[in-house]
Amino acid sequence: MPQVSCQLRQFLYGRLRTTLLRTAHDSPTLLAANRLLQRCKRTLRCKTREGFDSRGSRTTAPKLHRYAWEDLTLADTDGNTSGVTGLIVADANGKCLATLGTGDDKRLKAIVSNKEWLEEASSRRLGTILLVDRQYTFLLSKVDGGYLILLSEPPTDTVLQFLLHVDFAYDIIDHVLTDPYDAMAIVDDKARVAFISPVHEKFLGLQPGEGIGKKVRDVIENSRLHHVVRTGVAEVGQVHRMKGRDRIVSRHPIRHDGKIVGAIGRIMFKGPQQVEALSRRINQLEQEIASYRAKTRNEAQEEKILDAIVGQSPAIQSVREQIRKIAPLDIPVLIQGESGTGKELVAQALHRLSPRRDGRLVTVNAAALPEKLVESELFGYEPGSFTGADSKGRAGKFEMADKGTIFLDEIGDMPLEVQSKLLRVLQDRMVERVGGEKPKRVDFRLCSATNRDLEDFVEQGGFRLDLFYRISPVVIMMPTLDERLEDIPLLLNYFVGELAVQYNRSVPEIDIDVINHLKERSWPGNVRQLRHTVERAFVFAENNRLTVENFRDHAAPAAQKSRASEPSRADAPSSLLKNTLDELEMKLINDTLVRFKGNEKRAAEHLGVSPSYLYKKLRGLT
């Protein structure tokens, strides 16, 4: 075993110290070399003989002793070998000048003597050496005239994979340790500072390496790293106050072979402001996600609302597309179409898809408004304003529709006197209750419907031109059922399913001939007539099956009835007109009752008659 003089040891220690100072900017080398320096400082010493005091001061001429390399271990104070296990100092050609610990392995010397390996290793600076029975991690640093190679114990599989496959592993570690936005501090198992990142040293007012070896509580104000070392419990997201500033930090214990060997503290955020900024950003993202979800829900709800307008014909698809475009706009809409085409469904869709969806949709049958009570119905009245008035007063239709939509159905049949009063409300958006003194501003959207050609009606003098312009900036034309016969199969299935639920019966089968039969018929009553026809057939269907006979027996076309009566019309009695009017009135009452599912009060209101009159007519029908 070779013997080494004290002077060589002193030279080696000085060389290590010089390397440490020269590589102060190189954080991985700084960390490893500084730790080696601290250990070597305890081992690279000469024994004193007589003539040396306890401090090493010479009292007489010294006699330097020679020591074997076995005396120069890299063990810690507890005798456990960890971290740096060896050292090789080589010249520029790879010749080993000095070795220490595991660096004395002949195989390692042979590898280091390979100049190509040295050049590759010097470019990587950090890597692994794999032998048959051992593994080493090396840190190579160039020094004047040669290389300093520090060897460490075998790494974990994760670290080994990292070093083997990442050629710039050293640069990554250097970035992590010197990142100006990610300060860190590392302590050993005795809670002594082992490393402080340069940005953190600068903040603490320390020179490079000044805090190393000192107790962390003496270096970092209010530190709890010693507590983490003692308990082994991590602390994440804690507020750490240093020099009058708050920092958000995380502290984690570091374990090796199940034993706590130290702890690391890192500043996550430079202050609560950054946490608040992150929180605001998260809230913003959550709001965007909520917005997208709401948009998706609205689109699904929109489709559900529009699905109530059954059909896939080009005509009905055009109506749906117009509703999508018009609904979000707070603009009056006039819906024109024959009776039974579904104008009220369009009005409901316009309201439910509009920004006023949370308000009320108030429906007014304009044709049924009594002329003497039109003001009280539309504008409301104060208590005691006229005989028979409610003692609490009553809000009018326009007040009820405030922040919502008012739907004026059959507006083409509105009397001219009522039209002038309506025009004033549409112009001023002000209503004054009957018997009241203070006008009230109302905010509503107007939606109107008629089965008349209002332009022709204006020319005939039956409708005010100025009111027509007020109610019809946008017009939606409803197609007749004869214009969309291809929708009959969908309408038939829809009505049958709806009736099955209404009458708590199973959905019947439908003969294929039924659809052709329905398409060949004329439908002057449009979709409403089809619905009533299907309902009658549904009621009389047998064996849970709808056949053509069910429709033929209960749906004789009105034209056939007219033709059957023509031969005797010349000799008809004078009561024929009265009978025809009675039949028409009975049919209208029956259709209205079906529409409102037997609700006599709503049917009477829709027909513009009193409930008692409707009751008498129904008694007469039975």
XYZ file of C-alpha atoms in Angstrom:
622
model
C 0.000 0.000 0.000
C 1.564 3.278 -0.990
C 2.560 5.794 1.638
C 1.720 9.467 1.246
C 3.489 12.338 2.941
C 1.735 15.060 4.875
C 2.924 17.567 2.293
C 1.084 15.614 -0.423
C -2.024 15.573 1.690
C -1.738 19.308 2.190
C -1.187 19.716 -1.531
C -4.264 17.596 -2.287
C -6.362 19.561 0.175
C -5.157 22.837 -1.310
C -5.885 21.577 -4.819
C -9.414 20.604 -3.783
C -9.960 23.983 -2.189
C -8.661 25.763 -5.300
C -11.027 23.697 -7.450
C -13.881 24.596 -5.159
C -13.202 28.305 -5.518
C -12.715 28.124 -9.265
C -15.981 26.257 -9.791
C -18.093 28.391 -7.469
C -20.269 29.256 -10.459
C -20.780 25.568 -11.234
C -23.419 24.441 -8.764
C -23.259 20.604 -9.042
C -19.469 20.641 -8.748
C -19.716 23.208 -5.958
C -22.069 21.013 -3.978
C -20.071 17.805 -4.413
C -16.625 19.347 -4.022
C -17.648 21.363 -0.972
C -18.929 18.262 0.746
C -15.707 16.435 -0.135
C -13.697 19.373 1.167
C -15.489 19.294 4.511
C -14.775 15.585 4.924
C -11.218 15.759 3.702
C -10.594 18.632 6.059
C -11.162 16.190 8.912
C -8.986 13.441 7.410
C -6.214 15.222 5.515
C -4.238 16.237 8.627
C -0.741 15.358 9.976
C -0.352 13.766 13.386
C 1.670 15.918 15.762
C 4.552 14.762 17.872
C 6.162 16.527 20.700
C 6.822 20.035 19.596
C 3.228 20.529 18.197
C 0.471 21.849 20.426
C -3.128 20.847 20.132
C -3.756 23.553 17.544
C -0.889 22.352 15.301
C 1.411 25.261 16.201
C 5.037 24.252 15.903
C 6.999 24.450 19.154
C 9.995 22.482 18.011
C 11.210 21.154 14.700
C 8.476 18.908 13.265
C 8.875 15.382 12.102
C 6.266 14.585 9.466
C 4.841 11.064 9.491
C 3.658 9.021 6.523
C 0.211 7.533 6.389
C -1.421 4.823 4.322
C -4.376 5.704 2.082
C -6.571 3.586 4.342
C -6.407 6.428 6.862
C -8.054 8.750 4.339
C -11.651 7.450 4.338
C -14.615 9.423 3.142
C -16.829 8.185 5.938
C -19.081 10.523 7.872
C -18.813 10.960 11.619
C -21.073 7.940 12.219
C -18.910 5.693 10.069
C -21.508 5.358 7.309
C -20.205 5.737 3.793
C -22.504 7.862 1.646
C -22.364 10.493 -1.067
C -18.845 10.893 -2.546
C -16.913 7.607 -2.249
C -13.820 8.291 -4.280
C -11.616 10.736 -6.115
C -9.340 10.600 -9.146
C -6.995 13.393 -10.181
C -5.676 12.868 -13.731
C -3.527 14.894 -16.077
C -4.583 16.011 -19.550
C -3.570 12.629 -21.018
C -5.531 10.575 -18.502
C -2.614 9.571 -16.313
C -3.748 9.206 -12.701
C -1.829 11.603 -10.458
C -3.712 10.807 -7.281
C -6.614 8.637 -6.183
C -8.720 8.409 -3.082
C -11.221 5.800 -1.843
C -12.912 3.909 -4.646
C -10.838 5.903 -7.101
C -8.016 3.423 -6.384
C -9.901 0.733 -8.371
C -7.590 -0.341 -11.227
C -10.518 -0.707 -13.588
C -11.513 2.911 -13.010
C -7.925 3.996 -13.604
C -7.916 2.114 -16.888
C -11.137 3.778 -17.972
C -9.853 7.241 -17.014
C -6.614 6.637 -18.948
C -8.708 6.300 -22.159
C -8.473 9.732 -23.736
C -11.648 9.258 -25.821
C -13.627 8.430 -22.683
C -12.206 11.524 -21.014
C -13.284 13.770 -23.883
C -16.802 12.332 -23.949
C -17.102 12.441 -20.154
C -15.868 16.025 -20.021
C -18.635 17.041 -22.439
C -21.284 15.278 -20.340
C -19.627 16.211 -17.020
C -22.121 14.001 -15.180
C -22.648 10.337 -15.952
C -22.317 6.718 -14.895
C -19.599 4.063 -14.986
C -20.879 0.489 -15.147
C -18.531 -2.305 -14.077
C -19.295 -6.002 -13.786
C -19.854 -5.867 -10.048
C -20.175 -2.146 -9.340
C -21.841 1.019 -10.535
C -20.571 4.525 -10.041
C -21.839 7.982 -10.726
C -19.113 10.421 -11.666
C -18.810 14.173 -11.730
C -15.959 15.376 -13.915
C -14.524 18.880 -13.773
C -11.638 20.256 -15.774
C -8.832 21.900 -13.778
C -5.544 23.396 -14.844
C -3.527 20.682 -16.529
C -5.964 17.840 -15.958
C -9.242 16.555 -14.569
C -10.845 16.131 -11.174
C -13.250 13.173 -11.063
C -15.532 12.655 -8.073
C -17.118 9.226 -7.650
C -20.297 8.472 -5.740
C -22.240 5.414 -4.634
C -24.562 3.623 -7.084
C -27.695 5.690 -7.846
C -31.290 4.477 -7.848
C -32.735 3.005 -11.031
C -34.519 6.266 -11.792
C -31.364 8.321 -11.417
C -29.399 5.735 -13.399
C -31.873 5.923 -16.287
C -31.733 9.695 -16.150
C -27.952 9.799 -16.336
C -27.706 7.115 -19.001
C -30.238 8.588 -21.411
C -29.933 12.342 -20.903
C -26.658 13.622 -22.303
C -27.302 17.048 -20.804
C -28.222 15.737 -17.341
C -25.535 17.942 -15.799
C -27.059 21.035 -17.417
C -30.501 20.141 -16.118
C -29.191 19.767 -12.575
C -27.264 23.015 -12.967
C -30.468 24.747 -14.112
C -32.456 23.385 -11.179
C -29.815 24.479 -8.677
C -29.268 27.937 -10.166
C -32.795 28.777 -11.347
C -33.371 32.394 -10.237
C -37.107 31.705 -9.928
C -36.835 28.557 -7.819
C -34.859 29.100 -4.610
C -33.981 26.077 -2.491
C -32.129 25.061 0.636
C -30.841 21.595 1.579
C -29.890 20.350 5.039
C -28.339 17.085 6.200
C -29.598 14.727 8.882
C -28.177 17.024 11.573
C -30.153 19.987 10.169
C -26.913 21.598 9.000
C -26.949 23.528 5.767
C -25.537 21.443 2.922
C -26.538 23.724 0.051
C -28.301 26.991 -0.627
C -29.074 28.022 -4.181
C -27.318 31.203 -5.386
C -30.544 33.223 -5.661
C -31.445 32.288 -2.086
C -27.952 33.159 -0.828
C -28.275 36.551 -2.460
C -31.655 37.126 -0.814
C -30.260 36.110 2.569
C -27.188 38.299 2.127
C -24.722 35.386 2.171
C -21.513 34.898 0.262
C -21.305 31.722 -1.869
C -20.966 28.759 0.480
C -20.992 30.940 3.601
C -23.908 29.109 5.231
C -22.689 25.586 4.533
C -22.108 23.488 7.656
C -24.052 25.863 9.924
C -27.314 25.055 11.644
C -30.172 25.982 9.391
C -31.912 28.001 12.119
C -28.846 30.231 12.334
C -28.829 30.835 8.583
C -32.479 30.988 7.476
C -34.946 33.006 9.515
C -37.987 31.066 10.786
C -36.854 27.905 9.001
C -38.628 24.639 9.831
C -36.330 22.310 7.898
C -34.917 21.004 11.187
C -38.467 20.101 12.225
C -39.011 18.228 8.931
C -35.750 16.304 9.479
C -36.855 15.381 12.983
C -40.453 14.379 12.166
C -40.122 13.168 8.587
C -43.401 14.946 7.751
C -43.560 17.126 4.651
C -44.970 20.655 4.811
C -46.481 21.911 1.569
C -47.862 25.357 0.775
C -46.739 26.953 4.033
C -46.236 30.709 4.479
C -42.635 31.465 5.444
C -41.792 35.000 6.537
C -38.213 36.074 5.841
C -36.895 39.598 6.119
C -40.374 41.000 6.419
C -41.610 39.234 3.292
C -43.927 36.278 2.952
C -42.992 33.314 0.817
C -44.996 30.196 0.005
C -42.696 27.219 0.550
C -42.703 23.432 0.521
C -40.455 21.288 2.733
C -39.845 17.578 2.129
C -37.760 14.985 4.007
C -35.204 13.045 1.936
C -34.777 9.329 2.667
C -32.065 6.848 1.741
C -32.554 3.158 2.487
C -35.499 4.101 4.664
C -33.498 6.528 6.773
C -33.911 10.294 6.749
C -30.661 11.744 5.431
C -31.760 15.350 5.101
C -34.467 17.682 3.878
C -35.069 20.113 1.035
C -37.006 23.347 1.117
C -38.193 25.141 -2.008
C -39.991 28.418 -2.521
C -43.133 27.703 -4.518
C -44.284 31.299 -4.861
C -42.638 34.546 -3.935
C -45.669 35.726 -2.001
C -49.427 35.542 -1.498
C -49.814 37.891 -4.453
C -48.608 35.145 -6.770
C -50.989 32.705 -5.127
C -53.811 35.194 -5.642
C -52.763 35.656 -9.254
C -52.786 31.888 -9.737
C -56.157 31.687 -7.993
C -57.531 34.388 -10.285
C -56.241 32.507 -13.303
C -57.818 29.268 -12.050
C -61.099 31.108 -11.436
C -60.913 32.540 -14.930
C -60.381 29.076 -16.394
C -63.236 27.700 -14.284
C -65.476 30.492 -15.555
C -64.502 29.695 -19.127
C -65.264 26.017 -18.542
C -68.585 26.954 -16.931
C -69.306 29.181 -19.925
C -68.600 26.331 -22.340
C -70.774 23.995 -20.286
C -73.573 26.558 -20.178
C -73.246 27.052 -23.928
C -73.489 23.302 -24.453
C -76.510 23.103 -22.158
C -78.134 26.046 -23.936
C -77.550 24.439 -27.311
C -79.063 21.190 -26.051
C -81.973 23.106 -24.528
C -82.371 25.050 -27.762
C -82.636 21.850 -29.764
C -85.124 20.450 -27.252
C -87.299 23.563 -27.568
C -87.138 23.536 -31.355
C -87.930 19.810 -31.416
C -91.455 20.768 -30.311
C -91.866 22.085 -33.864
C -91.967 18.619 -35.407
C -90.756 18.052 -38.939
C -87.739 17.788 -41.199
C -89.107 19.294 -44.396
C -87.173 22.235 -45.910
C -90.056 24.562 -45.035
C -90.047 23.685 -41.321
C -86.245 23.666 -41.143
C -86.317 27.206 -42.522
C -88.713 28.207 -39.739
C -86.376 26.733 -37.099
C -83.400 28.574 -38.574
C -85.311 31.863 -38.516
C -86.199 31.286 -34.866
C -82.531 30.686 -33.989
C -81.521 33.971 -35.596
C -84.419 36.113 -34.384
C -84.894 34.832 -30.807
C -81.799 36.541 -29.291
C -82.843 39.901 -30.803
C -85.260 42.076 -28.841
C -87.344 42.909 -31.907
C -91.098 42.590 -32.576
C -92.046 39.512 -34.610
C -95.192 38.831 -36.644
C -96.043 35.159 -37.252
C -98.326 34.657 -40.256
C -99.969 31.416 -41.219
C -103.248 29.583 -41.542
C -105.069 28.361 -38.474
C -103.519 25.224 -37.002
C -100.017 25.651 -38.453
C -98.329 26.026 -35.042
C -97.940 29.782 -34.653
C -98.172 29.575 -30.875
C -95.336 27.006 -30.770
C -93.154 29.486 -32.658
C -94.024 32.233 -30.160
C -93.114 29.945 -27.264
C -89.792 29.042 -28.903
C -88.979 32.714 -29.549
C -89.575 33.499 -25.883
C -87.732 30.504 -24.405
C -84.676 31.107 -26.595
C -84.562 34.844 -25.921
C -82.741 36.758 -23.151
C -86.208 37.237 -21.612
C -86.663 33.512 -21.005
C -86.757 34.067 -17.225
C -89.700 36.451 -17.605
C -93.293 35.524 -18.331
C -94.862 34.720 -21.676
C -98.318 36.329 -21.535
C -100.745 35.209 -24.240
C -103.642 37.461 -25.271
C -106.350 36.469 -27.739
C -106.735 39.839 -29.402
C -109.879 38.825 -31.281
C -111.657 37.856 -28.056
C -111.024 41.102 -26.177
C -114.357 42.741 -25.288
C -114.307 46.317 -26.506
C -115.650 47.728 -23.234
C -113.144 45.825 -21.103
C -110.117 46.047 -23.385
C -108.400 48.729 -21.293
C -108.868 46.894 -18.009
C -107.673 43.629 -19.591
C -104.596 45.087 -21.257
C -103.641 47.831 -18.805
C -105.241 46.699 -15.522
C -107.288 48.710 -13.069
C -107.102 50.196 -9.591
C -109.393 49.067 -6.737
C -112.932 50.435 -7.027
C -112.382 51.928 -10.458
C -115.680 50.509 -11.756
C -118.589 48.404 -10.652
C -117.595 44.788 -10.180
C -113.864 45.576 -10.030
C -111.674 43.479 -7.771
C -111.175 45.164 -4.420
C -107.425 44.669 -4.721
C -107.172 45.898 -8.269
C -105.639 43.917 -11.104
C -102.529 44.101 -13.228
C -103.059 44.235 -16.973
C -101.510 41.925 -19.540
C -98.711 44.374 -20.353
C -97.727 44.680 -16.681
C -97.692 40.899 -16.391
C -95.364 40.751 -19.396
C -92.866 43.217 -17.903
C -89.323 41.856 -18.473
C -90.939 39.107 -20.541
C -92.871 38.603 -23.776
C -96.474 39.405 -24.677
C -98.007 37.277 -27.426
C -100.975 38.883 -29.204
C -102.686 36.030 -30.995
C -105.134 36.723 -33.828
C -104.098 40.368 -33.875
C -105.639 40.739 -37.339
C -109.104 40.386 -35.787
C -108.539 43.136 -33.228
C -111.131 45.952 -33.433
C -109.868 49.254 -34.801
C -110.628 51.077 -31.536
C -108.428 48.644 -29.659
C -105.700 48.936 -32.321
C -105.293 52.667 -31.635
C -104.880 52.067 -27.886
C -102.388 49.276 -28.534
C -100.386 51.519 -30.860
C -100.014 54.119 -28.089
C -98.612 51.509 -25.679
C -96.169 50.202 -28.291
C -94.929 53.719 -29.001
C -94.590 54.984 -25.428
C -94.019 51.711 -23.526
C -96.167 53.275 -20.815
C -99.385 51.913 -19.322
C -101.832 53.562 -16.967
C -104.288 51.459 -15.056
C -107.996 52.287 -15.307
C -108.727 54.597 -12.404
C -105.005 55.236 -11.841
C -103.077 58.480 -12.011
C -99.459 57.389 -12.419
C -98.317 55.868 -15.716
C -95.990 52.929 -15.376
C -93.178 52.070 -17.748
C -93.196 48.496 -18.974
C -90.443 46.550 -20.709
C -91.687 43.762 -22.937
C -91.081 42.054 -26.231
C -93.987 41.937 -28.657
C -94.825 38.820 -30.598
C -97.965 38.770 -32.745
C -99.739 36.175 -34.850
C -102.484 36.237 -37.454
C -104.030 34.027 -40.101
C -104.830 37.050 -42.262
C -102.855 38.745 -45.006
C -102.434 41.996 -43.103
C -101.169 43.959 -46.095
C -104.413 43.266 -47.977
C -106.354 43.904 -44.800
C -104.662 47.306 -44.432
C -105.741 48.216 -47.978
C -109.285 47.172 -47.112
C -109.222 49.489 -44.088
C -109.510 46.726 -41.515
C -106.075 47.238 -39.961
C -104.037 50.334 -39.161
C -101.008 50.816 -41.368
C -98.923 52.400 -38.584
C -99.675 49.479 -36.248
C -98.761 47.033 -39.001
C -95.310 48.597 -39.285
C -94.923 48.500 -35.495
C -95.609 44.791 -35.162
C -93.884 43.452 -38.299
C -90.197 44.420 -38.540
C -89.653 40.656 -38.873
C -92.230 38.250 -40.322
C -92.135 34.447 -40.016
C -94.370 32.651 -42.519
C -95.717 29.301 -41.330
C -96.144 26.642 -44.026
C -99.428 24.769 -44.312
C -99.502 21.017 -43.790
C -100.217 20.568 -47.498
C -96.855 22.282 -48.148
C -95.015 19.835 -45.913
C -96.672 16.464 -46.464
C -93.327 14.699 -45.985
C -93.575 15.618 -42.287
C -96.774 13.608 -41.754
C -94.942 10.378 -40.692
C -92.985 12.295 -38.042
C -96.079 14.151 -36.861
C -98.063 10.916 -36.715
C -95.458 9.164 -34.571
C -95.102 12.217 -32.347
C -98.851 12.530 -31.733
C -99.295 8.801 -31.121
C -96.504 8.811 -28.531
C -97.935 11.915 -26.876
C -101.440 10.421 -26.728
C -100.141 7.147 -25.320
C -98.657 9.059 -22.400
C -101.760 11.221 -21.987
C -104.157 8.268 -21.869
C -101.746 5.895 -20.116
C -101.821 3.347 -22.935
C -99.137 1.544 -24.849
C -98.030 2.928 -28.213
C -100.007 1.161 -30.939
C -98.598 -0.221 -34.151
C -99.339 1.782 -37.291
C -100.176 0.137 -40.619
C -97.965 1.326 -43.433
C -101.058 2.237 -45.496
C -102.052 4.826 -42.904
C -99.270 7.230 -43.887
C -100.176 7.080 -47.574
C -103.818 7.594 -46.706
C -103.014 10.692 -44.639
C -100.781 12.137 -47.350
C -103.554 11.809 -49.938
C -106.008 13.780 -47.850
C -106.513 17.527 -47.795
C -105.755 19.316 -44.533
C -107.483 22.705 -44.360
C -107.082 22.623 -40.565
C -103.355 21.860 -40.927
C -101.429 20.271 -38.042
C -104.231 20.901 -35.537
C -106.669 18.948 -37.726
C -104.140 16.135 -38.118
C -103.698 15.958 -34.360
C -107.449 15.731 -33.755
C -107.766 13.090 -36.464
C -105.011 10.999 -34.921
C -106.566 11.387 -31.469
C -109.954 10.117 -32.646
C -108.318 7.193 -34.409
C -106.239 6.431 -31.320
C -109.345 6.307 -29.115
C -111.178 3.865 -31.393
C -108.187 1.708 -32.343
C -108.542 -2.010 -31.584
C -105.930 -4.632 -30.759
C -103.417 -1.855 -30.156
C -103.177 -1.185 -33.885
C -103.974 1.848 -36.048
C -105.441 1.055 -39.445
C -106.775 3.098 -42.332
C -110.314 2.238 -41.226
C -109.744 4.009 -37.920
C -109.001 7.216 -39.799
C -111.650 6.792 -42.498
C -114.550 6.152 -40.146
C -113.886 9.175 -37.986
C -112.518 11.726 -40.422
C -114.902 12.269 -43.292
C -113.637 15.321 -45.181
C -115.681 18.433 -44.780
C -115.793 18.809 -48.537
C -117.633 15.500 -48.854
C -120.241 16.683 -46.373
C -120.690 19.861 -48.352
C -121.087 17.975 -51.615
C -123.623 15.615 -50.029
C -125.760 18.539 -49.031
C -125.573 20.425 -52.326
C -128.508 18.729 -54.157
C -130.988 19.717 -51.482
C -129.519 23.159 -50.856
C -131.911 24.821 -53.249
C -134.837 23.458 -51.285
C -133.201 23.902 -47.883
C -135.317 25.362 -45.138
C -134.652 28.836 -43.858
C -133.043 27.393 -40.746
C -130.063 26.025 -42.748
C -127.848 29.050 -41.958
C -128.575 28.782 -38.243
C -127.813 25.050 -38.253
C -124.559 25.636 -40.113
C -123.495 28.301 -37.611
C -124.407 26.012 -34.720
C -122.307 23.224 -36.208
C -119.381 25.567 -36.729
C -119.674 26.861 -33.152
C -119.851 23.307 -31.774
C -116.776 22.291 -33.765
C -114.857 25.363 -32.555
C -115.780 24.631 -28.926
C -114.775 20.990 -29.295
C -111.433 21.885 -30.894
C -110.714 24.419 -28.154
C -111.511 21.947 -25.374
C -109.175 19.404 -26.948
C -106.479 22.074 -27.228
C -106.760 22.938 -23.539
C -107.224 19.288 -22.507
C -110.749 19.768 -21.162
C -110.044 22.949 -19.155
C -113.352 24.793 -19.589
C -112.156 28.015 -17.980
C -109.163 28.366 -20.304
C -111.291 27.338 -23.298
C -113.884 30.006 -22.474
C -111.166 32.634 -22.094
C -109.647 31.620 -25.414
C -113.055 31.697 -27.160
C -113.923 35.073 -25.610
C -117.094 33.844 -23.902
C -118.087 33.484 -20.272
C -117.640 30.099 -18.535
C -121.405 29.945 -17.906
C -122.174 30.376 -21.617
C -119.705 27.642 -22.497
C -121.265 25.380 -19.868
C -124.732 25.888 -21.363
C -123.468 25.110 -24.857
C -121.795 21.957 -23.593
C -125.060 20.881 -21.918
C -126.721 21.365 -25.227
C -124.043 19.263 -26.952
C -124.562 16.343 -24.629
